[in-house]
mmCIF file of C-alpha atoms and ligand atoms in Angstrom:
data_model
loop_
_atom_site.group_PDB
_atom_site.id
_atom_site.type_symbol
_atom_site.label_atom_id
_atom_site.label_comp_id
_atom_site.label_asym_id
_atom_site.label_seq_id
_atom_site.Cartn_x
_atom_site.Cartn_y
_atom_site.Cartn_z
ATOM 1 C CA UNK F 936 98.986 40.030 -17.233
ATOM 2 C CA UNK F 937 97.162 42.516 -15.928
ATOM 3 C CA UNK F 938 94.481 43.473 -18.698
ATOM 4 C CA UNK F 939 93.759 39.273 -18.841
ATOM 5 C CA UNK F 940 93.094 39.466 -14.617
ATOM 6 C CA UNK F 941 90.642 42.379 -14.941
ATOM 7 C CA UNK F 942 88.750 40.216 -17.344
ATOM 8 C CA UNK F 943 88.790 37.637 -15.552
ATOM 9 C CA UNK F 944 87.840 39.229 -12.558
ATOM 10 C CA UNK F 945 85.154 41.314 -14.322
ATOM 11 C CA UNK F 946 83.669 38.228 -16.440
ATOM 12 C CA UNK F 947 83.584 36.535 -12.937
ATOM 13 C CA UNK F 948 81.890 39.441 -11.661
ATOM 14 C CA UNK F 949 79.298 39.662 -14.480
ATOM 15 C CA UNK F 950 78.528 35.351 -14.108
ATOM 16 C CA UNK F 951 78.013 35.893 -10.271
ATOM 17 C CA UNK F 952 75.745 39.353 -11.164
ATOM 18 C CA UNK F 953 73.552 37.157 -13.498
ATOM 19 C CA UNK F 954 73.161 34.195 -11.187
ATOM 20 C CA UNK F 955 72.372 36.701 -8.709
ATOM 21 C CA UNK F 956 69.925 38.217 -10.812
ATOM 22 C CA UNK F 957 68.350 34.620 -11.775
ATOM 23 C CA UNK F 958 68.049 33.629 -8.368
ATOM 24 C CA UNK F 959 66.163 36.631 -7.382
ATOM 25 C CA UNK F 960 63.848 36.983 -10.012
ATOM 26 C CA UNK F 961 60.544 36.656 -8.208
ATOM 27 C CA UNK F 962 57.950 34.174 -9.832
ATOM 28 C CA UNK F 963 55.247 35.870 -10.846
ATOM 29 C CA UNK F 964 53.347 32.806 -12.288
ATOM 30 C CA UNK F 965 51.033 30.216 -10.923
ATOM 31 C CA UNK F 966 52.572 26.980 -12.303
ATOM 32 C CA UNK F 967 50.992 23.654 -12.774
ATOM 33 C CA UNK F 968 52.686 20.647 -13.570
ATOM 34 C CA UNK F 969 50.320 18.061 -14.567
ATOM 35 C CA UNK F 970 52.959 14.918 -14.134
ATOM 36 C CA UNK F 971 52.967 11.407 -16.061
ATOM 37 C CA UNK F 972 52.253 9.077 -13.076
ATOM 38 C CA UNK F 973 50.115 6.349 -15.948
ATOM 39 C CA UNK F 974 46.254 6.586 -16.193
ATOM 40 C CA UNK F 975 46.883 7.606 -11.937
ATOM 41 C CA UNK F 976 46.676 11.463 -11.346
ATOM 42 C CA UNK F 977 49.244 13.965 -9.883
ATOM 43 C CA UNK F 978 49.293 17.674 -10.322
ATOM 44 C CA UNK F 979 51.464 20.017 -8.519
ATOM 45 C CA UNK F 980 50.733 23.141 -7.581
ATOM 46 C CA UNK F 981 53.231 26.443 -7.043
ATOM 47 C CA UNK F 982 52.340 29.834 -6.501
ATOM 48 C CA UNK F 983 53.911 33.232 -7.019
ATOM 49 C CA UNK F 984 55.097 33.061 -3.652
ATOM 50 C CA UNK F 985 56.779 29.457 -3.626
ATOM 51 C CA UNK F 986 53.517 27.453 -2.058
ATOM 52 C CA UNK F 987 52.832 24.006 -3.235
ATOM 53 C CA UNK F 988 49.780 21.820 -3.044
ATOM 54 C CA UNK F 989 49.948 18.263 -4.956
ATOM 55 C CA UNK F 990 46.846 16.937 -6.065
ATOM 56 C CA UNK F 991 47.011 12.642 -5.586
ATOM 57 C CA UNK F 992 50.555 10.614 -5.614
ATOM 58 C CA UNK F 993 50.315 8.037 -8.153
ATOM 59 C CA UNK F 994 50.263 4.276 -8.136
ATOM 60 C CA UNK F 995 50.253 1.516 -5.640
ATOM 61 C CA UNK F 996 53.517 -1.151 -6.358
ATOM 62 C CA UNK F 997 55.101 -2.019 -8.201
ATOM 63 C CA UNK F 998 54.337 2.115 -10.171
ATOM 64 C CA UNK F 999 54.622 3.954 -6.717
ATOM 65 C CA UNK F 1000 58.723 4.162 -6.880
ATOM 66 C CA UNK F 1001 58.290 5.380 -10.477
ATOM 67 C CA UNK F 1002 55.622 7.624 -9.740
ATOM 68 C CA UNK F 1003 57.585 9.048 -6.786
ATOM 69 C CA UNK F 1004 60.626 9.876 -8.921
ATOM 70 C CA UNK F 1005 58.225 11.380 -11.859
ATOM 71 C CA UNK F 1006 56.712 13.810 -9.366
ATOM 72 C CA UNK F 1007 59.982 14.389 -7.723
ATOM 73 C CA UNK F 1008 61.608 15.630 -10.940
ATOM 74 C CA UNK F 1009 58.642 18.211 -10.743
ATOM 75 C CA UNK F 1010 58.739 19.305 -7.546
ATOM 76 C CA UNK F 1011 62.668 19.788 -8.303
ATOM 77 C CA UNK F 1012 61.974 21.932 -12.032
ATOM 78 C CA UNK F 1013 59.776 24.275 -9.717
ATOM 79 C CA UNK F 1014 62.485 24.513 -7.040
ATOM 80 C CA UNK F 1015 60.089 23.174 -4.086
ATOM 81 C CA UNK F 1016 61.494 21.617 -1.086
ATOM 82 C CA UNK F 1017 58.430 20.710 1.015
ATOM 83 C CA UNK F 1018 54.770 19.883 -0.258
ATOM 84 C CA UNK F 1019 52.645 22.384 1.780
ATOM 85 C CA UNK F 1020 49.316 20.659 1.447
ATOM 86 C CA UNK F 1021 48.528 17.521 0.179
ATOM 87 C CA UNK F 1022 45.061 16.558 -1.153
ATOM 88 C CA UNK F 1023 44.343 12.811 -1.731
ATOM 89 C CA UNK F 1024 41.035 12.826 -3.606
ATOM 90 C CA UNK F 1025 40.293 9.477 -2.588
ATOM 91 C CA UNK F 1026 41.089 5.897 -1.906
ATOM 92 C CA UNK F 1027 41.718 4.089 -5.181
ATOM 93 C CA UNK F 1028 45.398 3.246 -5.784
ATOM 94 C CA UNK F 1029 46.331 5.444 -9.027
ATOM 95 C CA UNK F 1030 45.141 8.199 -6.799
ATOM 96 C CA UNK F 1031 47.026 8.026 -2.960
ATOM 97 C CA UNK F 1032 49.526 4.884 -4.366
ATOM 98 C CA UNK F 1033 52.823 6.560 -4.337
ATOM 99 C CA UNK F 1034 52.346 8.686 -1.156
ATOM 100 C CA UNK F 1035 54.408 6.284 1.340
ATOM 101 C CA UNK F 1036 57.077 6.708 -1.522
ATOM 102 C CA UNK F 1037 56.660 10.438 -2.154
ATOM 103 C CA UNK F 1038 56.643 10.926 1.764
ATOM 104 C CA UNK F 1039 60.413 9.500 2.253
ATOM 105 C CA UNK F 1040 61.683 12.010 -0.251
ATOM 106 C CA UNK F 1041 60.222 15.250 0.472
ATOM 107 C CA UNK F 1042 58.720 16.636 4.271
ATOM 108 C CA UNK F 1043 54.595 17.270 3.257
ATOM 109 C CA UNK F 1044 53.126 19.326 5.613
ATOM 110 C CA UNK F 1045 49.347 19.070 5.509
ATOM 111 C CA UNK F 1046 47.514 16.195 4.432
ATOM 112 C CA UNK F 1047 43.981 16.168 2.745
ATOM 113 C CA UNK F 1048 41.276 13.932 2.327
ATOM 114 C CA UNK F 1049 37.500 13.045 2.391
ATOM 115 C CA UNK F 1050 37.511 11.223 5.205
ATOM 116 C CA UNK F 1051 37.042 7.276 5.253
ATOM 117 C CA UNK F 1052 37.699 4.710 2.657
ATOM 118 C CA UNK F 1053 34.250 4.108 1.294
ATOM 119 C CA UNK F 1054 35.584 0.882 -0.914
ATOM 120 C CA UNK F 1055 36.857 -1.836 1.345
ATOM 121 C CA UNK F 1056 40.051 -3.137 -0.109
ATOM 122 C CA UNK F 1057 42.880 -5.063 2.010
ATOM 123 C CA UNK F 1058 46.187 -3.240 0.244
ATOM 124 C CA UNK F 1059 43.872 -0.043 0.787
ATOM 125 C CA UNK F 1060 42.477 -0.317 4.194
ATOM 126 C CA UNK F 1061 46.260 -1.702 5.207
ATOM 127 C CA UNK F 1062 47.571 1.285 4.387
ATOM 128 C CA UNK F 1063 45.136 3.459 6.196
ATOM 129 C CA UNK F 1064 44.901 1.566 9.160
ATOM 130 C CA UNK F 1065 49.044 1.316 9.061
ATOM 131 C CA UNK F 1066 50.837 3.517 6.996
ATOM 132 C CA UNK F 1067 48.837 6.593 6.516
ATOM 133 C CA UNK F 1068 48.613 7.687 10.603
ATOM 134 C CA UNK F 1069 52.553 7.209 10.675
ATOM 135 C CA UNK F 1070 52.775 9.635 7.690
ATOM 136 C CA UNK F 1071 50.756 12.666 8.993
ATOM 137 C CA UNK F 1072 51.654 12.323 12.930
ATOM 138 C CA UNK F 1073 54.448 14.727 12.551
ATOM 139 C CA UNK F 1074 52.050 17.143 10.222
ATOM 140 C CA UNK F 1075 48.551 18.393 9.653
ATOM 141 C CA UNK F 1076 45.339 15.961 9.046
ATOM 142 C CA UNK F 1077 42.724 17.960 7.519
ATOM 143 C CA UNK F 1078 38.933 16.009 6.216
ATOM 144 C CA UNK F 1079 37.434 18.405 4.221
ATOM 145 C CA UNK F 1080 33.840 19.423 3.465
ATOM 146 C CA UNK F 1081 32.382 20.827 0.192
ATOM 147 C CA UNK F 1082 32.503 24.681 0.953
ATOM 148 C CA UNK F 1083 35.424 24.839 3.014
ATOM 149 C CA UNK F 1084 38.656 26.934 1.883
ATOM 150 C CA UNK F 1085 42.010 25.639 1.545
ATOM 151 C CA UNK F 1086 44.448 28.230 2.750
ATOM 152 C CA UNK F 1087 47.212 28.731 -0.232
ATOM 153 C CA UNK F 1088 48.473 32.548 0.015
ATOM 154 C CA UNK F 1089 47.707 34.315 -3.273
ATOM 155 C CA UNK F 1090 45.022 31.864 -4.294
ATOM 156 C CA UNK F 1091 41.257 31.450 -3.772
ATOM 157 C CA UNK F 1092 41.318 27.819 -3.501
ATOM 158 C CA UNK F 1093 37.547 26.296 -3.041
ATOM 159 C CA UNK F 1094 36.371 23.022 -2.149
ATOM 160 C CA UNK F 1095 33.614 22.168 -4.081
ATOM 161 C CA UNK F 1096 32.742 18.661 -3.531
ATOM 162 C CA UNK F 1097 33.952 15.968 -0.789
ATOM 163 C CA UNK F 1098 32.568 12.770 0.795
ATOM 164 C CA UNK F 1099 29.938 12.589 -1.609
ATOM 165 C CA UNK F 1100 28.704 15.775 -0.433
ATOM 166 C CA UNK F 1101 28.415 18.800 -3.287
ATOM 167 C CA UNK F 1102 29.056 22.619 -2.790
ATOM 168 C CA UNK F 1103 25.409 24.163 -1.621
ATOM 169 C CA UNK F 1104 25.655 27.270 -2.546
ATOM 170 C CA UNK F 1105 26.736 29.056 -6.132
ATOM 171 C CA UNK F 1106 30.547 30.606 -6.248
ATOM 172 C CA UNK F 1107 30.618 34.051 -6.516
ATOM 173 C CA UNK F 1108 29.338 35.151 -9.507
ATOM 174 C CA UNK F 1109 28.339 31.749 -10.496
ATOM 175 C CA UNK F 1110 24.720 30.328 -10.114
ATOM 176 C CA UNK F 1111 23.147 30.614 -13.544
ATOM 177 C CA UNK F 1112 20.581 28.207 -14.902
ATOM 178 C CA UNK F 1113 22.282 25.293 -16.894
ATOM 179 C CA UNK F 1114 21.001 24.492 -19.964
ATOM 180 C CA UNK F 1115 22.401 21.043 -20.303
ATOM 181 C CA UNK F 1116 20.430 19.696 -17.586
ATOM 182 C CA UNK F 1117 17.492 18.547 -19.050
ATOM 183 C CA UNK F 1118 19.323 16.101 -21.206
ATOM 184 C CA UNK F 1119 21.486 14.858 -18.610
ATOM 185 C CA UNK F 1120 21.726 10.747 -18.513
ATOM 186 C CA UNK F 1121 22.678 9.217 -14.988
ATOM 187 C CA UNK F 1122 26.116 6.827 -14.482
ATOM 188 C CA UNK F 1123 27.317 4.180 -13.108
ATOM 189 C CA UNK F 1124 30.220 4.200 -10.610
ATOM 190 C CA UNK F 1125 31.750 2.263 -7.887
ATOM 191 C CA UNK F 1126 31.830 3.752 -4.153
ATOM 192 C CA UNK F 1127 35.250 5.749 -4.252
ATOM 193 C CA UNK F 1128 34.885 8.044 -6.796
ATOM 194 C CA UNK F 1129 32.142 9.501 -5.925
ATOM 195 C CA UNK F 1130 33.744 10.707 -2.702
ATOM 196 C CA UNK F 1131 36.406 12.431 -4.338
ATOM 197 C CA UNK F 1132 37.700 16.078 -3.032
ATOM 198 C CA UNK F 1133 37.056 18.546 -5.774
ATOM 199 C CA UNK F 1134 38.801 21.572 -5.796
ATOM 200 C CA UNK F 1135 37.878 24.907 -7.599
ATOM 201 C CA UNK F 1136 41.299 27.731 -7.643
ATOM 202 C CA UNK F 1137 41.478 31.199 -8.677
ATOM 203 C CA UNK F 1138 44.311 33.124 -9.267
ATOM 204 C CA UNK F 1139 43.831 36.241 -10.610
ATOM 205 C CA UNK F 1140 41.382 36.159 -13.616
ATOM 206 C CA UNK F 1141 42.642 32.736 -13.741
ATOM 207 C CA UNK F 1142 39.856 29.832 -12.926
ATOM 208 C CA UNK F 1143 40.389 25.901 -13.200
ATOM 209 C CA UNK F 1144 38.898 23.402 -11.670
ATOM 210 C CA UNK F 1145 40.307 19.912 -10.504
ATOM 211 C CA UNK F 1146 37.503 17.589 -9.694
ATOM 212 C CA UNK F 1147 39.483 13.689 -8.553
ATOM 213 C CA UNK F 1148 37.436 10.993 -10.133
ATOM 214 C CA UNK F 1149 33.981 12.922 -9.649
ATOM 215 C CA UNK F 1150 31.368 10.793 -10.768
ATOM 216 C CA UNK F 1151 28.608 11.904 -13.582
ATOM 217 C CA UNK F 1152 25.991 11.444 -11.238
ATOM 218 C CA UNK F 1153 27.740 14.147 -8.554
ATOM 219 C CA UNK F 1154 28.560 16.553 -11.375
ATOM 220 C CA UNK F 1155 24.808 16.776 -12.094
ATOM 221 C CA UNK F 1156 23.908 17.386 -8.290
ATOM 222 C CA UNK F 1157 26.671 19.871 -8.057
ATOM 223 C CA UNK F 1158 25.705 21.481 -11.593
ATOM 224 C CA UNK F 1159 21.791 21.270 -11.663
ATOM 225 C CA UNK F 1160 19.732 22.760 -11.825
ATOM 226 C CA UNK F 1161 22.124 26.020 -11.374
ATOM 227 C CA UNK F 1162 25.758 25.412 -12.364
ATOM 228 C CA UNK F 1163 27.187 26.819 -8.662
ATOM 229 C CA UNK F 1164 30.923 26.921 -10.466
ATOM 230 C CA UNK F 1165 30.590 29.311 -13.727
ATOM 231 C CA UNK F 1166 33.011 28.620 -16.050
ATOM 232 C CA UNK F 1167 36.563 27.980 -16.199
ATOM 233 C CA UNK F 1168 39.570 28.633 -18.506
ATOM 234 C CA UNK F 1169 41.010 25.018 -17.479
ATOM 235 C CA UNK F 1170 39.700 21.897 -16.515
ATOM 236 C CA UNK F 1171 42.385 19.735 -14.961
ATOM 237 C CA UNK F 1172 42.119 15.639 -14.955
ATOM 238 C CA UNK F 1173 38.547 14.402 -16.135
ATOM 239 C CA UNK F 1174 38.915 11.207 -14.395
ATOM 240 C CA UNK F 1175 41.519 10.016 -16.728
ATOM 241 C CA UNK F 1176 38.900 10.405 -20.076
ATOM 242 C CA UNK F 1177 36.624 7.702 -18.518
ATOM 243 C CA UNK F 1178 32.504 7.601 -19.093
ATOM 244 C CA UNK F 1179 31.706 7.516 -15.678
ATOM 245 C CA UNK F 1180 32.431 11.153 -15.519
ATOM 246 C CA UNK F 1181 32.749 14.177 -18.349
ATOM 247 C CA UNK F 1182 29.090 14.600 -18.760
ATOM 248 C CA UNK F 1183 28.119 17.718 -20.981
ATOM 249 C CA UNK F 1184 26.059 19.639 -17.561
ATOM 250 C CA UNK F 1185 29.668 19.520 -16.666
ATOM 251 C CA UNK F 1186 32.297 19.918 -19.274
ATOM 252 C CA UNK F 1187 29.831 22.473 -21.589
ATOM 253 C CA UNK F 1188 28.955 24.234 -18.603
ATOM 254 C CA UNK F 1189 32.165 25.209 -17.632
ATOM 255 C CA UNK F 1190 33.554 26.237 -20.814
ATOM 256 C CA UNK F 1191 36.868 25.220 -20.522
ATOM 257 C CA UNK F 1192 39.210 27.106 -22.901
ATOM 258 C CA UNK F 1193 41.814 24.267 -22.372
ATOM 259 C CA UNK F 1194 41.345 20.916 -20.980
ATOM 260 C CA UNK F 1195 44.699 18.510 -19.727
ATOM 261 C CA UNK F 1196 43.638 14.390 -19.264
ATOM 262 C CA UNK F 1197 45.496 12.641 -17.483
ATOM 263 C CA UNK F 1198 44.808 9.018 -19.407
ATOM 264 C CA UNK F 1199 46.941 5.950 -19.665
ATOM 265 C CA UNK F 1200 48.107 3.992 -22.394
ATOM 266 C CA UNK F 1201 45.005 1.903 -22.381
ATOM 267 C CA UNK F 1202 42.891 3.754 -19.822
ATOM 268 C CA UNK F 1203 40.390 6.433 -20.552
ATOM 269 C CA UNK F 1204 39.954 9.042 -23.584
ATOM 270 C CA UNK F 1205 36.961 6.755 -24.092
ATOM 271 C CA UNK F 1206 35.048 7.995 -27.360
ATOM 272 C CA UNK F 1207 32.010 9.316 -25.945
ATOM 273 C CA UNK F 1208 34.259 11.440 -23.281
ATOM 274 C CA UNK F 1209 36.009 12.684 -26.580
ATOM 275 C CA UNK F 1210 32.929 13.395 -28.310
ATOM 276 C CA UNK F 1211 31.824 15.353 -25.413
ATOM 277 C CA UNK F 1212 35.311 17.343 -25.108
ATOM 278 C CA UNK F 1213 36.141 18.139 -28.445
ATOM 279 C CA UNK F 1214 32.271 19.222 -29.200
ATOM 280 C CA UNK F 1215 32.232 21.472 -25.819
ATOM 281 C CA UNK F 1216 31.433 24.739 -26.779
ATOM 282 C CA UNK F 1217 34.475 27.483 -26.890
ATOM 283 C CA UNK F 1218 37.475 24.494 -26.614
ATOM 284 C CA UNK F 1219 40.240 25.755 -27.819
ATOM 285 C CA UNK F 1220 42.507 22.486 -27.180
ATOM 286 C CA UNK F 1221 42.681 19.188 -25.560
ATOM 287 C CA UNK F 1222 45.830 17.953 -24.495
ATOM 288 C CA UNK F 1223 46.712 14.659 -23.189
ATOM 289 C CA UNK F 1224 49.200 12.561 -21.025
ATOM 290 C CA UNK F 1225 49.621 9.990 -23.246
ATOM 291 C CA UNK F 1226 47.962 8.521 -26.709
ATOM 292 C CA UNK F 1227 44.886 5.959 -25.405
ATOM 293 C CA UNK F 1228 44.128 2.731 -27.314
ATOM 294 C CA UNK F 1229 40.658 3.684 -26.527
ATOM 295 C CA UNK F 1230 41.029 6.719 -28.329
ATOM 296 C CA UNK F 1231 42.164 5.601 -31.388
ATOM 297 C CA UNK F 1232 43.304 7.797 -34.227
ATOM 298 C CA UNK F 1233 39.800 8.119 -34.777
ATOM 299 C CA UNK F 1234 39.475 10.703 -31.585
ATOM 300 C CA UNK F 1235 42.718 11.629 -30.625
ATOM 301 C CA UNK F 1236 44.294 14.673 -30.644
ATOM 302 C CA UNK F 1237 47.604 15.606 -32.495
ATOM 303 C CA UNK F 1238 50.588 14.043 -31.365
ATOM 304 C CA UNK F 1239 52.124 17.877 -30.532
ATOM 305 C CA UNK F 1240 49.644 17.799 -27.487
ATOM 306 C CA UNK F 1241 50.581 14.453 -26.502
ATOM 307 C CA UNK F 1242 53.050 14.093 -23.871
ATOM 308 C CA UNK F 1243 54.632 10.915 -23.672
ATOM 309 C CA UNK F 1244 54.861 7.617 -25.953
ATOM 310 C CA UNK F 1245 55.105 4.203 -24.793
ATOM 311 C CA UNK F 1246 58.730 2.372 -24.486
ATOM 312 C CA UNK F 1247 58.347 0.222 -27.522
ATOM 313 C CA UNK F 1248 56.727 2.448 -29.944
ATOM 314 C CA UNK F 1249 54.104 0.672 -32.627
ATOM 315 C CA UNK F 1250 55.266 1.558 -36.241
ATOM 316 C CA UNK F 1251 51.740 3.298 -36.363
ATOM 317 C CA UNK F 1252 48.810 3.759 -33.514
ATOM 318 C CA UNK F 1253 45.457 1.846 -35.115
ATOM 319 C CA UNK F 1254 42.746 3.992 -35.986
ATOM 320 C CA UNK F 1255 39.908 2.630 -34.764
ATOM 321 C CA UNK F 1256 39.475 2.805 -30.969
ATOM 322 C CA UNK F 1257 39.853 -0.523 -28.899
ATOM 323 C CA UNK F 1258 37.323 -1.217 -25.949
ATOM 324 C CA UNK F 1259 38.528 -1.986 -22.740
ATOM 325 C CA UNK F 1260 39.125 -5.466 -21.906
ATOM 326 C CA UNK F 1261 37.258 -6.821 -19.018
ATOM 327 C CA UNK F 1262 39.939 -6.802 -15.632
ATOM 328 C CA UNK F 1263 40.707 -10.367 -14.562
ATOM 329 C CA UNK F 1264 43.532 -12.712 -15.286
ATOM 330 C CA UNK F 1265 44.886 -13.430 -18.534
ATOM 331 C CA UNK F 1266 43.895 -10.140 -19.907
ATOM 332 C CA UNK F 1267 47.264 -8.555 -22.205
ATOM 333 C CA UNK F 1268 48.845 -5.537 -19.892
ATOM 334 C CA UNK F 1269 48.544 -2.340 -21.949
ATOM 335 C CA UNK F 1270 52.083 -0.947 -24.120
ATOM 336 C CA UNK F 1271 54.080 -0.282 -21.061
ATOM 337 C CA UNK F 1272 55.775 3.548 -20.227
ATOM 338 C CA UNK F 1273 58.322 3.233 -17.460
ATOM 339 C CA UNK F 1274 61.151 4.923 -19.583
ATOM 340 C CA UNK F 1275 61.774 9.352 -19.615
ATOM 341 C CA UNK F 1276 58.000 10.809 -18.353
ATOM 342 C CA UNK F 1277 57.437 13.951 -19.563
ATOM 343 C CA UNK F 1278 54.941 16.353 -17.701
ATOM 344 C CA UNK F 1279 52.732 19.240 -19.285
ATOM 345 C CA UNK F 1280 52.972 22.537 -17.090
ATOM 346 C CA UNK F 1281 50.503 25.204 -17.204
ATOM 347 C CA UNK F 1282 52.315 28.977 -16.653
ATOM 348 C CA UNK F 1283 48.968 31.125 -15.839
ATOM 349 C CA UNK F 1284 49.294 34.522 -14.778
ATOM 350 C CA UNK F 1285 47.283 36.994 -13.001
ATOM 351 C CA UNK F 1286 45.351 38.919 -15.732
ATOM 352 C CA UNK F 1287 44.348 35.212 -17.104
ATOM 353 C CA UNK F 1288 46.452 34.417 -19.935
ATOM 354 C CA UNK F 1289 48.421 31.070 -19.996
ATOM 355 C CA UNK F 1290 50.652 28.849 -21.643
ATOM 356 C CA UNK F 1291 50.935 25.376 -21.930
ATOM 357 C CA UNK F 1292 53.803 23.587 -22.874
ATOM 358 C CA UNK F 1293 54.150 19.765 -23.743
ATOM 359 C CA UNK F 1294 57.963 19.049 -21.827
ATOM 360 C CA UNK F 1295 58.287 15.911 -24.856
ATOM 361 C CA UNK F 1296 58.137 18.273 -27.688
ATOM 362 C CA UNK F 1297 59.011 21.902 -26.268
ATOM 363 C CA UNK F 1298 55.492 22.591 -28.322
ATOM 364 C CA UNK F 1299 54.174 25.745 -26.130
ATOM 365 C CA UNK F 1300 50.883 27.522 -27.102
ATOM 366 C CA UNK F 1301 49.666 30.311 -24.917
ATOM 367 C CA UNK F 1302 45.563 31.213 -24.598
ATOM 368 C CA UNK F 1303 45.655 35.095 -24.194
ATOM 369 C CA UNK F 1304 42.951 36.836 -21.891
ATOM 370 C CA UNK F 1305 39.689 36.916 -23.247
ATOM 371 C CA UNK F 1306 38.882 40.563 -23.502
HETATM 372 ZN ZN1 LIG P 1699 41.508 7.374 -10.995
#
């Protein structure tokens, strides 16, 4: 008996030593989690340290309950148990939808916006007027300017647009002519989006950029004639792939190494976005939240960067891209996705290299520091 209870006692001993160890092994990483809340945007945030900040919560009903859960399962992968700061980047409903949702499940801390809604809508201005005051009594309500710093310990975290109101001044470092503004072509855009709060973060050697549903017509104020941001090895969100935004005095300016969309089914990675993406100078990859109709075959990229299908999968996606119907009744609702969401994290660490991995596919790729 006694040789079997000194293994078992020192097999016990070595389990408990390895948990131990696991537990204690500090994170050294700055981890993203870009999460599948449908053609919406959410991206969380966690530092070396354990600090979260989530970036938007999703949709309005009847997605906010799914949304919730999607960026739940996140927040639970990177073993958060409070949202430290919040940033809503504005007012539309794929952007702020699932925060009443989010909110029972998780304490947040510090809420961010732009300030007022800008777009009168009654769901919207119901919620601010009702809903949103209850939510951040008990925490921190922060309106943020274009300059200001967001506290996060271990990061630089910039705000470089908000309110319709651009950074004034270059980043450090930053400040160069840009050459793409002379053939710069102005947008169209509602009120909202425009407003946005646009957020630059360092971490390291690390640089990305998260910029809401910035507007074309912004990104040339805030990139013209001197791009004030340099250039980045990640550009988060692009407004979902849409044409109202991604103009080349942004994307080409910046230089993302990597760029993450966060498109729908049948929203955004709109050809001339993908023209200007996959043509940007020193891309390395695009990946994408989900496959667009209005992408097509034709500009898509490979299904390995793609993170999540639709529940009834077509026996093959068409080719040639689809344009957007015109909203209004009757129109078809795009393939529906409420089944397993998949995220795509970003592991960045201090010297600047990261990896990317598509949680669908396991497929990981990571973009060593430029020396
Ligand atoms: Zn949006």
């Amino acid at each position: 008996m006694r040789p079997k209870i000194t293994f078992l006692v020192l097999s016990f001993a070595l389990s408990t030593a390895s948990l131990v160890a696991q537990a204690q092994t500090p994170r050294t990483t700055l981890d993203i989690y870009v999460v599948d809340v449908e053609g919406g945007n959410s991206v969380l945030f966690v530092t070396p340290s354990g600090e979260s900040v989530l970036i938007d919560t999703g949709n309005v009903p009847p997605g906010a309950v799914r949304d919730a859960e999607r960026i739940m399962a996140a927040v639970k992968d990177a073993g958060v148990t409070e949202i430290d700061h919040l940033i809503i980047t504005h007012w539309h409903g794929d952007h702020f939808g699932g925060l009443a949702e989010l909110a029972s499940r998780i304490p947040i801390k510090q809420f961010i916006d732009h300030g007022a809604n800008t777009q009168p809508t009654p769901q919207t201005d119901e919620f601010l007027q009702k809903t949103y005051p209850a939510l951040y009594a008990k925490a921190t309500h922060t309106v943020v300017k274009a300059g200001d710093k967001i506290p996060v310990t271990g990061l630089d975290w910039r705000v470089v647009a908000s309110a319709g109101e651009v950074l004034k001044s270059s980043l450090p470092g930053a400040g160069k002519p840009n050459p793409y503004c002379a053939n710069f072509k102005a947008g169209e855009s509602n009120a909202e989006d425009p407003q946005s709060v646009a957020s630059y973060i360092k971490f390291g050697q690390f640089r990305t950029v998260h910029l809401g549903d910035l507007t074309k017509n912004k990104e040339f104020e805030l990139m013209c004639p001197n791009n004030r941001i340099g250039t980045v090895d990640l550009l988060l969100g692009l407004h979902h792939g849409q044409a109202s935004s991604n103009s080349e005095v942004l994307v080409h300016a910046l230089r993302p190494r990597v760029a993450i969309m966060n498109d729908g089914t049948r929203k955004g990675g709109e050809p001339e976005v993908m023209q200007t993406v996959h043509s940007s100078p020193g891309l390395e990859d695009l990946w994408e939240m989900h496959f667009s109709l209005l992408s097509g075959q034709e500009y898509t990229v490979p299904g390995m960067f793609i993170a999540n299908l639709v529940d009834d999968p077509q026996p093959n996606m068409p080719i040639a891209p689809i344009t957007a119907p015109a909203p209004g009744p009757g129109v078809p609702p795009p393939p529906q996705h409420n089944g397993t969401a998949y995220w795509i994290k970003v592991s960045a660490q201090r010297d600047g290299t990261f990896t990317v991995t598509n949680a669908r596919n396991g497929f990981s790729k990571t973009y060593s520091r430029v020396r």
